[in-house]
Amino acid sequence: MSSEKHSTKQSQQPDWKFEFEKHGKAFCRKSADYFLSHKEQLSLPKIGGIACGGLLLIWLASGVYIIDEGNRGVITRFGAYSETTQPGPHWHLPMPIEKVAIVNVEQQRFIEVGYRDTGRGSKAATIAQESLMLTTDENIVNVRLAVQYQINNARDYLFNVKNNEATLKQLTESVERAVIGANNMDYVLTEGRSEIVAQIKRDIQAAMDDYKAGIVIASVNLQDAQPPEEVQGAFEDAIRAREDKQRLINEAEAYSNEIIPKARGAASRLLLEAEAYEAEKVAKAKGETERFEQLLVEYEKAPAITRKRLYLEAREKLFSSTNKVIVDAGQSAPQLYMPLQNPASHLAAESKSPQAELAGEPAAIDKNNGQKSAGNTLRPSRSKP
């Protein structure tokens, strides 16, 4: 039972209305008693002065404000710019004399041109009126751009441009169309992306500086640049053809880099061989000339002896390259020849022939007289005429 009573007490909520009325009545009763007891000391002018003083203190206290880190306070006096305050506690003349507008100068702000990012993990929605742009070669591309910026001058941001974000967005779209329209489609979609982004950033910053908008462009990101969906297939075919062209060019260059050094090496080798051949022929011709001049000197001294010596040298040179010796035995006798190169192999060949087997059978059997009979077969017979 005690536990049930304890739980019911905890479950009961206090009646705040009743408590407020109770304390209010007690305060009013004490105030009335105090006023009646000090009625002679308190007069209406004194009460009015005290009330006005309290209101004045409250009005002056409303001018106290604190600027957080990364913010700036812009004070206006009767609508005109007065000053810009830094982070920390400050005081200004209360309203309606002065007002303070707090501007965050460190916040990174974004604008999107050509698409809207829902931020829920879904694909960003494309805005055709902003994304479709015409290039200089009369092609249409779908461009989506994101600009990141921040405020660098709070006074200029508040007073020089009425709607800063809308102005920046319209300016970005205008600059983007001008830059895209000055380039062809292939340059925009391939190697010119970084240069286009840098040029757009420079042009936007220059225009905002002319407006004195108090905005600095932190970065410009080209989210996507593609042809329209209606011609996506044809564009992919064109890209593949371009890639095949580049591949063939690379293969041709590789083949050229391989063949040209070989051809240059072969040409250098042929030149060196020709020079060596020329040097050889010239040296040989000079040697022959010198030899002929020396021979001429000897011939002038002894013509008959020199002719004889030249004749013998010519025959020696001629017969040194043959392995046969021709013997002239007369007009009626047969001319015989004897091979001089490797006579042992010639003897073996003669012994294996059928004529040697029939005519020289005793010589083959008689091992002791074999060399003698073989020698006799090589000796030419001289028959008398």
Short mmCIF file of C-alpha atoms in Angstrom, two decimals:
data_model
loop_
_atom_site.label_atom_id
_atom_site.label_comp_id
_atom_site.label_asym_id
_atom_site.label_seq_id
_atom_site.Cartn_x
_atom_site.Cartn_y
_atom_site.Cartn_z
CA MET A 1 0.00 0.00 0.00
CA SER A 2 2.84 2.36 0.83
CA SER A 3 4.39 1.76 -2.57
CA GLU A 4 1.09 2.56 -4.30
CA LYS A 5 0.74 5.83 -2.37
CA HIS A 6 4.31 6.76 -3.21
CA SER A 7 3.73 6.11 -6.94
CA THR A 8 0.52 8.18 -6.93
CA LYS A 9 2.35 11.10 -5.35
CA GLN A 10 5.06 10.95 -7.98
CA SER A 11 2.52 10.75 -10.80
CA GLN A 12 0.70 13.92 -9.68
CA GLN A 13 1.87 17.06 -11.54
CA PRO A 14 2.07 20.42 -9.71
CA ASP A 15 -0.61 22.98 -10.60
CA TRP A 16 1.52 25.82 -11.90
CA LYS A 17 -1.44 28.09 -12.53
CA PHE A 18 -2.60 27.80 -8.97
CA GLU A 19 0.91 28.43 -7.68
CA PHE A 20 1.33 31.49 -9.90
CA GLU A 21 -1.97 32.99 -8.79
CA LYS A 22 -1.12 32.29 -5.17
CA HIS A 23 2.25 34.05 -5.33
CA GLY A 24 0.77 36.86 -7.42
CA LYS A 25 -1.89 37.58 -4.83
CA ALA A 26 0.73 37.51 -2.09
CA PHE A 27 2.93 40.00 -4.01
CA CYS A 28 -0.01 42.31 -4.67
CA ARG A 29 -1.03 42.19 -1.00
CA LYS A 30 2.49 43.02 0.18
CA SER A 31 2.81 45.80 -2.39
CA ALA A 32 -0.52 47.33 -1.30
CA ASP A 33 0.53 47.15 2.36
CA TYR A 34 3.87 48.80 1.53
CA PHE A 35 2.15 51.53 -0.51
CA LEU A 36 -0.36 52.25 2.28
CA SER A 37 2.38 52.37 4.89
CA HIS A 38 4.55 54.72 2.75
CA LYS A 39 1.74 56.68 1.14
CA GLU A 40 3.01 60.01 2.33
CA GLN A 41 6.58 59.37 1.10
CA LEU A 42 5.58 58.15 -2.40
CA SER A 43 4.08 60.61 -4.86
CA LEU A 44 3.07 60.30 -8.50
CA PRO A 45 6.02 62.34 -9.89
CA LYS A 46 8.51 60.20 -8.02
CA ILE A 47 6.91 57.03 -9.29
CA GLY A 48 6.94 58.37 -12.87
CA GLY A 49 10.62 59.33 -12.58
CA ILE A 50 11.56 55.90 -11.29
CA ALA A 51 9.63 54.23 -14.12
CA CYS A 52 11.24 56.45 -16.76
CA GLY A 53 14.70 55.77 -15.34
CA GLY A 54 14.10 52.04 -15.45
CA LEU A 55 12.87 52.20 -19.00
CA LEU A 56 15.90 54.29 -19.97
CA LEU A 57 18.26 51.73 -18.46
CA ILE A 58 16.49 48.93 -20.29
CA TRP A 59 16.69 50.88 -23.58
CA LEU A 60 20.39 51.56 -23.16
CA ALA A 61 21.05 47.91 -22.22
CA SER A 62 19.43 46.78 -25.47
CA GLY A 63 22.40 48.22 -27.36
CA VAL A 64 24.79 45.58 -26.02
CA TYR A 65 25.65 42.86 -28.55
CA ILE A 66 28.34 40.17 -29.03
CA ILE A 67 30.00 39.26 -32.35
CA ASP A 68 31.08 35.62 -32.63
CA GLU A 69 34.34 34.50 -34.20
CA GLY A 70 34.19 34.52 -38.01
CA ASN A 71 31.47 37.19 -38.09
CA ARG A 72 31.47 40.92 -38.62
CA GLY A 73 29.01 43.51 -37.29
CA VAL A 74 27.89 46.27 -39.66
CA ILE A 75 26.35 49.23 -37.77
CA THR A 76 24.00 51.64 -39.53
CA ARG A 77 22.89 54.97 -38.06
CA PHE A 78 19.49 56.03 -39.34
CA GLY A 79 20.04 53.62 -42.29
CA ALA A 80 23.49 54.97 -43.26
CA TYR A 81 26.68 52.97 -42.79
CA SER A 82 28.54 53.83 -39.61
CA GLU A 83 31.24 51.21 -38.89
CA THR A 84 32.20 47.54 -38.98
CA THR A 85 32.95 45.81 -35.69
CA GLN A 86 35.19 42.81 -35.09
CA PRO A 87 34.40 39.72 -32.98
CA GLY A 88 33.80 40.39 -29.30
CA PRO A 89 31.33 42.31 -27.08
CA HIS A 90 30.22 45.76 -28.28
CA TRP A 91 27.62 48.44 -27.67
CA HIS A 92 25.75 50.68 -30.06
CA LEU A 93 23.07 53.27 -29.71
CA PRO A 94 19.81 51.35 -29.36
CA MET A 95 17.05 51.32 -31.91
CA PRO A 96 15.81 53.28 -33.75
CA ILE A 97 19.04 55.30 -33.81
CA GLU A 98 21.45 52.52 -34.76
CA LYS A 99 21.06 48.95 -35.97
CA VAL A 100 23.60 46.14 -36.27
CA ALA A 101 23.66 43.46 -39.00
CA ILE A 102 25.84 40.42 -38.36
CA VAL A 103 27.52 38.93 -41.44
CA ASN A 104 29.41 35.61 -41.49
CA VAL A 105 32.60 36.15 -43.51
CA GLU A 106 34.04 32.63 -43.07
CA GLN A 107 31.07 30.58 -44.24
CA GLN A 108 31.52 28.78 -47.56
CA ARG A 109 28.51 29.44 -49.77
CA PHE A 110 27.52 27.60 -52.96
CA ILE A 111 25.48 28.28 -56.04
CA GLU A 112 24.51 25.67 -58.63
CA VAL A 113 24.06 26.44 -62.31
CA GLY A 114 22.44 23.85 -64.55
CA TYR A 115 21.31 21.46 -61.81
CA ARG A 116 19.89 21.25 -58.30
CA ASP A 117 21.31 18.86 -55.73
CA THR A 118 18.60 17.52 -53.43
CA GLY A 119 21.16 16.21 -50.94
CA ARG A 120 19.29 12.95 -50.27
CA GLY A 121 21.57 10.60 -52.16
CA SER A 122 19.49 10.81 -55.32
CA LYS A 123 20.73 11.98 -58.68
CA ALA A 124 20.88 15.73 -59.11
CA ALA A 125 18.08 17.19 -61.21
CA THR A 126 19.19 18.93 -64.41
CA ILE A 127 17.78 22.36 -65.25
CA ALA A 128 17.70 22.47 -69.05
CA GLN A 129 17.23 26.26 -69.24
CA GLU A 130 20.55 26.74 -67.43
CA SER A 131 22.61 23.73 -68.58
CA LEU A 132 22.15 23.67 -72.38
CA MET A 133 24.77 25.84 -74.09
CA LEU A 134 25.91 26.42 -77.67
CA THR A 135 29.55 26.02 -78.70
CA THR A 136 31.43 27.84 -81.43
CA ASP A 137 31.04 24.89 -83.84
CA GLU A 138 27.23 25.05 -83.40
CA ASN A 139 26.94 22.03 -81.12
CA ILE A 140 24.92 21.85 -77.91
CA VAL A 141 26.47 20.66 -74.67
CA ASN A 142 24.93 20.01 -71.28
CA VAL A 143 27.09 21.76 -68.65
CA ARG A 144 26.61 21.69 -64.87
CA LEU A 145 28.66 24.11 -62.80
CA ALA A 146 29.10 24.73 -59.06
CA VAL A 147 30.60 27.94 -57.66
CA GLN A 148 31.95 28.21 -54.12
CA TYR A 149 32.36 31.70 -52.67
CA GLN A 150 32.60 33.62 -49.41
CA ILE A 151 32.27 37.22 -48.21
CA ASN A 152 35.44 39.26 -47.85
CA ASN A 153 33.89 42.68 -47.19
CA ALA A 154 30.74 42.85 -45.10
CA ARG A 155 30.01 46.53 -45.90
CA ASP A 156 30.18 46.01 -49.68
CA TYR A 157 28.17 42.81 -49.40
CA LEU A 158 25.28 44.59 -47.63
CA PHE A 159 25.19 47.95 -49.42
CA ASN A 160 26.55 47.69 -52.99
CA VAL A 161 24.44 44.83 -54.38
CA LYS A 162 20.81 44.30 -53.49
CA ASN A 163 20.54 40.51 -54.02
CA ASN A 164 24.04 39.08 -54.01
CA GLU A 165 23.24 35.40 -54.57
CA ALA A 166 20.85 36.02 -57.48
CA THR A 167 23.31 38.46 -59.03
CA LEU A 168 26.18 35.98 -58.72
CA LYS A 169 24.12 33.20 -60.24
CA GLN A 170 23.03 35.26 -63.24
CA LEU A 171 26.57 36.52 -63.72
CA THR A 172 27.96 32.97 -63.56
CA GLU A 173 25.52 31.74 -66.18
CA SER A 174 26.35 34.67 -68.47
CA VAL A 175 30.12 34.18 -68.14
CA GLU A 176 29.77 30.42 -68.60
CA ARG A 177 27.81 30.83 -71.83
CA ALA A 178 30.39 33.30 -73.15
CA VAL A 179 33.33 31.00 -72.40
CA ILE A 180 31.62 27.84 -73.71
CA GLY A 181 30.48 29.70 -76.84
CA ALA A 182 34.07 30.71 -77.61
CA ASN A 183 35.31 27.08 -77.81
CA ASN A 184 34.37 24.04 -79.85
CA MET A 185 32.63 20.98 -78.48
CA ASP A 186 35.63 18.63 -78.47
CA TYR A 187 37.74 21.11 -76.52
CA VAL A 188 35.00 21.60 -73.91
CA LEU A 189 34.43 17.88 -73.38
CA THR A 190 38.06 16.69 -73.41
CA GLU A 191 41.30 18.53 -72.78
CA GLY A 192 39.90 22.04 -72.27
CA ARG A 193 37.95 21.46 -69.05
CA SER A 194 40.57 22.83 -66.64
CA GLU A 195 41.31 25.87 -68.79
CA ILE A 196 37.60 26.65 -69.17
CA VAL A 197 37.04 26.43 -65.40
CA ALA A 198 40.00 28.75 -64.72
CA GLN A 199 38.76 31.28 -67.27
CA ILE A 200 35.21 31.24 -65.83
CA LYS A 201 36.59 31.85 -62.34
CA ARG A 202 38.73 34.78 -63.51
CA ASP A 203 35.83 36.41 -65.38
CA ILE A 204 33.38 36.02 -62.48
CA GLN A 205 35.85 37.47 -59.99
CA ALA A 206 36.62 40.40 -62.28
CA ALA A 207 32.90 41.18 -62.67
CA MET A 208 32.22 40.95 -58.92
CA ASP A 209 35.17 43.25 -58.26
CA ASP A 210 33.69 45.77 -60.71
CA TYR A 211 30.37 45.55 -58.84
CA LYS A 212 32.22 45.89 -55.48
CA ALA A 213 30.01 43.11 -54.17
CA GLY A 214 32.39 42.10 -51.37
CA ILE A 215 32.52 38.48 -52.64
CA VAL A 216 35.59 36.39 -53.39
CA ILE A 217 35.28 33.26 -55.57
CA ALA A 218 36.92 30.32 -53.80
CA SER A 219 36.52 27.69 -56.53
CA VAL A 220 34.59 26.81 -59.68
CA ASN A 221 33.86 23.12 -60.26
CA LEU A 222 32.71 21.70 -63.59
CA GLN A 223 30.47 18.94 -62.30
CA ASP A 224 29.64 17.48 -65.71
CA ALA A 225 29.88 18.31 -69.40
CA GLN A 226 28.13 15.97 -71.79
CA PRO A 227 26.21 16.20 -75.05
CA PRO A 228 22.41 16.04 -74.81
CA GLU A 229 20.85 12.65 -74.21
CA GLU A 230 19.31 12.63 -77.70
CA VAL A 231 22.76 12.46 -79.36
CA GLN A 232 24.62 10.55 -76.64
CA GLY A 233 24.98 7.38 -78.77
CA ALA A 234 26.40 9.21 -81.78
CA PHE A 235 28.77 11.11 -79.55
CA GLU A 236 30.07 7.89 -77.98
CA ASP A 237 30.70 6.51 -81.49
CA ALA A 238 32.65 9.65 -82.34
CA ILE A 239 34.72 9.26 -79.16
CA ARG A 240 35.53 5.63 -80.00
CA ALA A 241 36.55 6.64 -83.54
CA ARG A 242 38.80 9.35 -82.10
CA GLU A 243 40.38 6.84 -79.72
CA ASP A 244 40.99 4.39 -82.59
CA LYS A 245 42.59 7.19 -84.59
CA GLN A 246 44.89 8.07 -81.73
CA ARG A 247 45.76 4.39 -81.21
CA LEU A 248 46.70 3.97 -84.87
CA ILE A 249 48.78 7.14 -84.73
CA ASN A 250 50.62 5.81 -81.69
CA GLU A 251 51.26 2.47 -83.38
CA ALA A 252 52.57 4.22 -86.51
CA GLU A 253 54.87 6.38 -84.41
CA ALA A 254 56.14 3.30 -82.56
CA TYR A 255 56.83 1.54 -85.85
CA SER A 256 58.55 4.65 -87.19
CA ASN A 257 60.68 4.90 -84.06
CA GLU A 258 61.68 1.27 -84.54
CA ILE A 259 62.42 1.33 -88.29
CA ILE A 260 64.15 4.70 -88.65
CA PRO A 261 67.04 3.89 -86.27
CA LYS A 262 67.59 0.58 -88.04
CA ALA A 263 67.61 2.28 -91.44
CA ARG A 264 70.02 4.91 -90.17
CA GLY A 265 72.28 2.19 -88.77
CA ALA A 266 72.22 0.26 -92.06
CA ALA A 267 72.97 3.46 -94.00
CA SER A 268 75.90 4.24 -91.71
CA ARG A 269 77.18 0.69 -92.08
CA LEU A 270 76.97 0.89 -95.89
CA LEU A 271 78.81 4.21 -95.87
CA LEU A 272 81.56 2.78 -93.69
CA GLU A 273 81.82 -0.31 -95.90
CA ALA A 274 82.02 1.89 -99.01
CA GLU A 275 84.73 4.01 -97.43
CA ALA A 276 86.65 0.89 -96.42
CA TYR A 277 86.27 -0.55 -99.93
CA GLU A 278 87.47 2.72 -101.42
CA ALA A 279 90.48 2.80 -99.10
CA GLU A 280 91.28 -0.83 -99.92
CA LYS A 281 91.12 -0.28 -103.69
CA VAL A 282 93.16 2.89 -103.55
CA ALA A 283 95.81 1.23 -101.41
CA LYS A 284 95.91 -1.80 -103.69
CA ALA A 285 96.17 0.40 -106.77
CA LYS A 286 99.00 2.38 -105.19
CA GLY A 287 100.77 -0.87 -104.30
CA GLU A 288 100.39 -2.22 -107.84
CA THR A 289 101.66 1.06 -109.22
CA GLU A 290 104.71 1.04 -106.98
CA ARG A 291 105.38 -2.63 -107.81
CA PHE A 292 105.11 -1.93 -111.55
CA GLU A 293 107.49 1.02 -111.25
CA GLN A 294 110.04 -1.13 -109.42
CA LEU A 295 109.61 -3.89 -112.04
CA LEU A 296 110.11 -1.35 -114.78
CA VAL A 297 113.41 -0.35 -113.25
CA GLU A 298 114.57 -3.99 -113.19
CA TYR A 299 113.29 -4.58 -116.75
CA GLU A 300 115.28 -1.63 -118.04
CA LYS A 301 118.41 -3.09 -116.47
CA ALA A 302 117.96 -6.66 -117.84
CA PRO A 303 115.04 -7.12 -120.22
CA ALA A 304 115.58 -10.78 -121.15
CA ILE A 305 116.13 -11.99 -117.60
CA THR A 306 113.17 -10.04 -116.34
CA ARG A 307 110.87 -11.45 -119.04
CA LYS A 308 112.01 -14.96 -118.22
CA ARG A 309 111.48 -14.45 -114.51
CA LEU A 310 108.01 -13.00 -115.06
CA TYR A 311 107.11 -15.94 -117.28
CA LEU A 312 108.26 -18.45 -114.67
CA GLU A 313 106.46 -16.64 -111.88
CA ALA A 314 103.28 -16.63 -113.94
CA ARG A 315 103.48 -20.37 -114.58
CA GLU A 316 104.25 -21.02 -110.92
CA LYS A 317 101.26 -19.01 -109.88
CA LEU A 318 99.06 -20.75 -112.43
CA PHE A 319 100.11 -24.32 -111.63
CA SER A 320 100.15 -23.83 -107.85
CA SER A 321 96.35 -23.80 -107.78
CA THR A 322 95.92 -27.23 -109.54
CA ASN A 323 96.35 -30.76 -108.23
CA LYS A 324 97.23 -32.36 -111.56
CA VAL A 325 100.55 -32.68 -113.39
CA ILE A 326 100.50 -33.19 -117.17
CA VAL A 327 103.50 -35.00 -118.66
CA ASP A 328 104.32 -34.43 -122.35
CA ALA A 329 105.88 -37.74 -123.58
CA GLY A 330 105.98 -36.89 -127.28
CA GLN A 331 103.58 -36.72 -130.12
CA SER A 332 102.84 -40.45 -130.42
CA ALA A 333 102.89 -41.33 -126.70
CA PRO A 334 99.75 -40.83 -124.57
CA GLN A 335 99.66 -37.92 -122.16
CA LEU A 336 99.35 -39.01 -118.57
CA TYR A 337 98.50 -36.97 -115.48
CA MET A 338 99.16 -37.70 -111.83
CA PRO A 339 97.07 -36.20 -109.01
CA LEU A 340 99.33 -34.63 -106.41
CA GLN A 341 96.78 -33.76 -103.73
CA ASN A 342 96.29 -36.54 -101.11
CA PRO A 343 97.73 -39.51 -103.10
CA ALA A 344 96.72 -41.98 -100.36
CA SER A 345 92.99 -41.31 -100.86
CA HIS A 346 93.50 -41.61 -104.61
CA LEU A 347 95.12 -45.02 -104.13
CA ALA A 348 92.22 -46.18 -101.96
CA ALA A 349 89.76 -45.08 -104.60
CA GLU A 350 91.70 -46.88 -107.32
CA SER A 351 91.81 -50.11 -105.26
CA LYS A 352 88.01 -50.06 -104.79
CA SER A 353 87.22 -49.67 -108.48
CA PRO A 354 86.24 -52.85 -110.49
CA GLN A 355 89.30 -52.55 -112.76
CA ALA A 356 91.58 -52.56 -109.72
CA GLU A 357 89.84 -55.62 -108.29
CA LEU A 358 90.40 -57.55 -111.55
CA ALA A 359 93.83 -56.32 -112.53
CA GLY A 360 95.42 -55.79 -109.13
CA GLU A 361 94.12 -58.75 -107.15
CA PRO A 362 97.63 -60.08 -106.28
CA ALA A 363 98.61 -56.67 -105.03
CA ALA A 364 95.63 -56.61 -102.70
CA ILE A 365 96.56 -60.06 -101.30
CA ASP A 366 100.26 -59.38 -100.98
CA LYS A 367 100.38 -56.96 -98.07
CA ASN A 368 104.15 -56.66 -98.04
CA ASN A 369 104.40 -55.59 -101.66
CA GLY A 370 101.25 -53.47 -101.64
CA GLN A 371 102.99 -50.10 -101.50
CA LYS A 372 105.45 -51.09 -104.18
CA SER A 373 102.77 -52.29 -106.61
CA ALA A 374 100.69 -49.19 -105.89
CA GLY A 375 103.68 -47.04 -106.65
CA ASN A 376 104.20 -48.86 -109.89
CA THR A 377 100.65 -48.17 -110.99
CA LEU A 378 101.29 -44.45 -110.67
CA ARG A 379 104.51 -44.52 -112.68
CA PRO A 380 103.78 -43.63 -116.32
CA SER A 381 104.90 -46.09 -118.98
CA ARG A 382 106.85 -44.78 -121.88
CA SER A 383 106.22 -46.64 -125.16
CA LYS A 384 108.48 -46.21 -128.08
CA PRO A 385 107.09 -44.74 -131.19
#
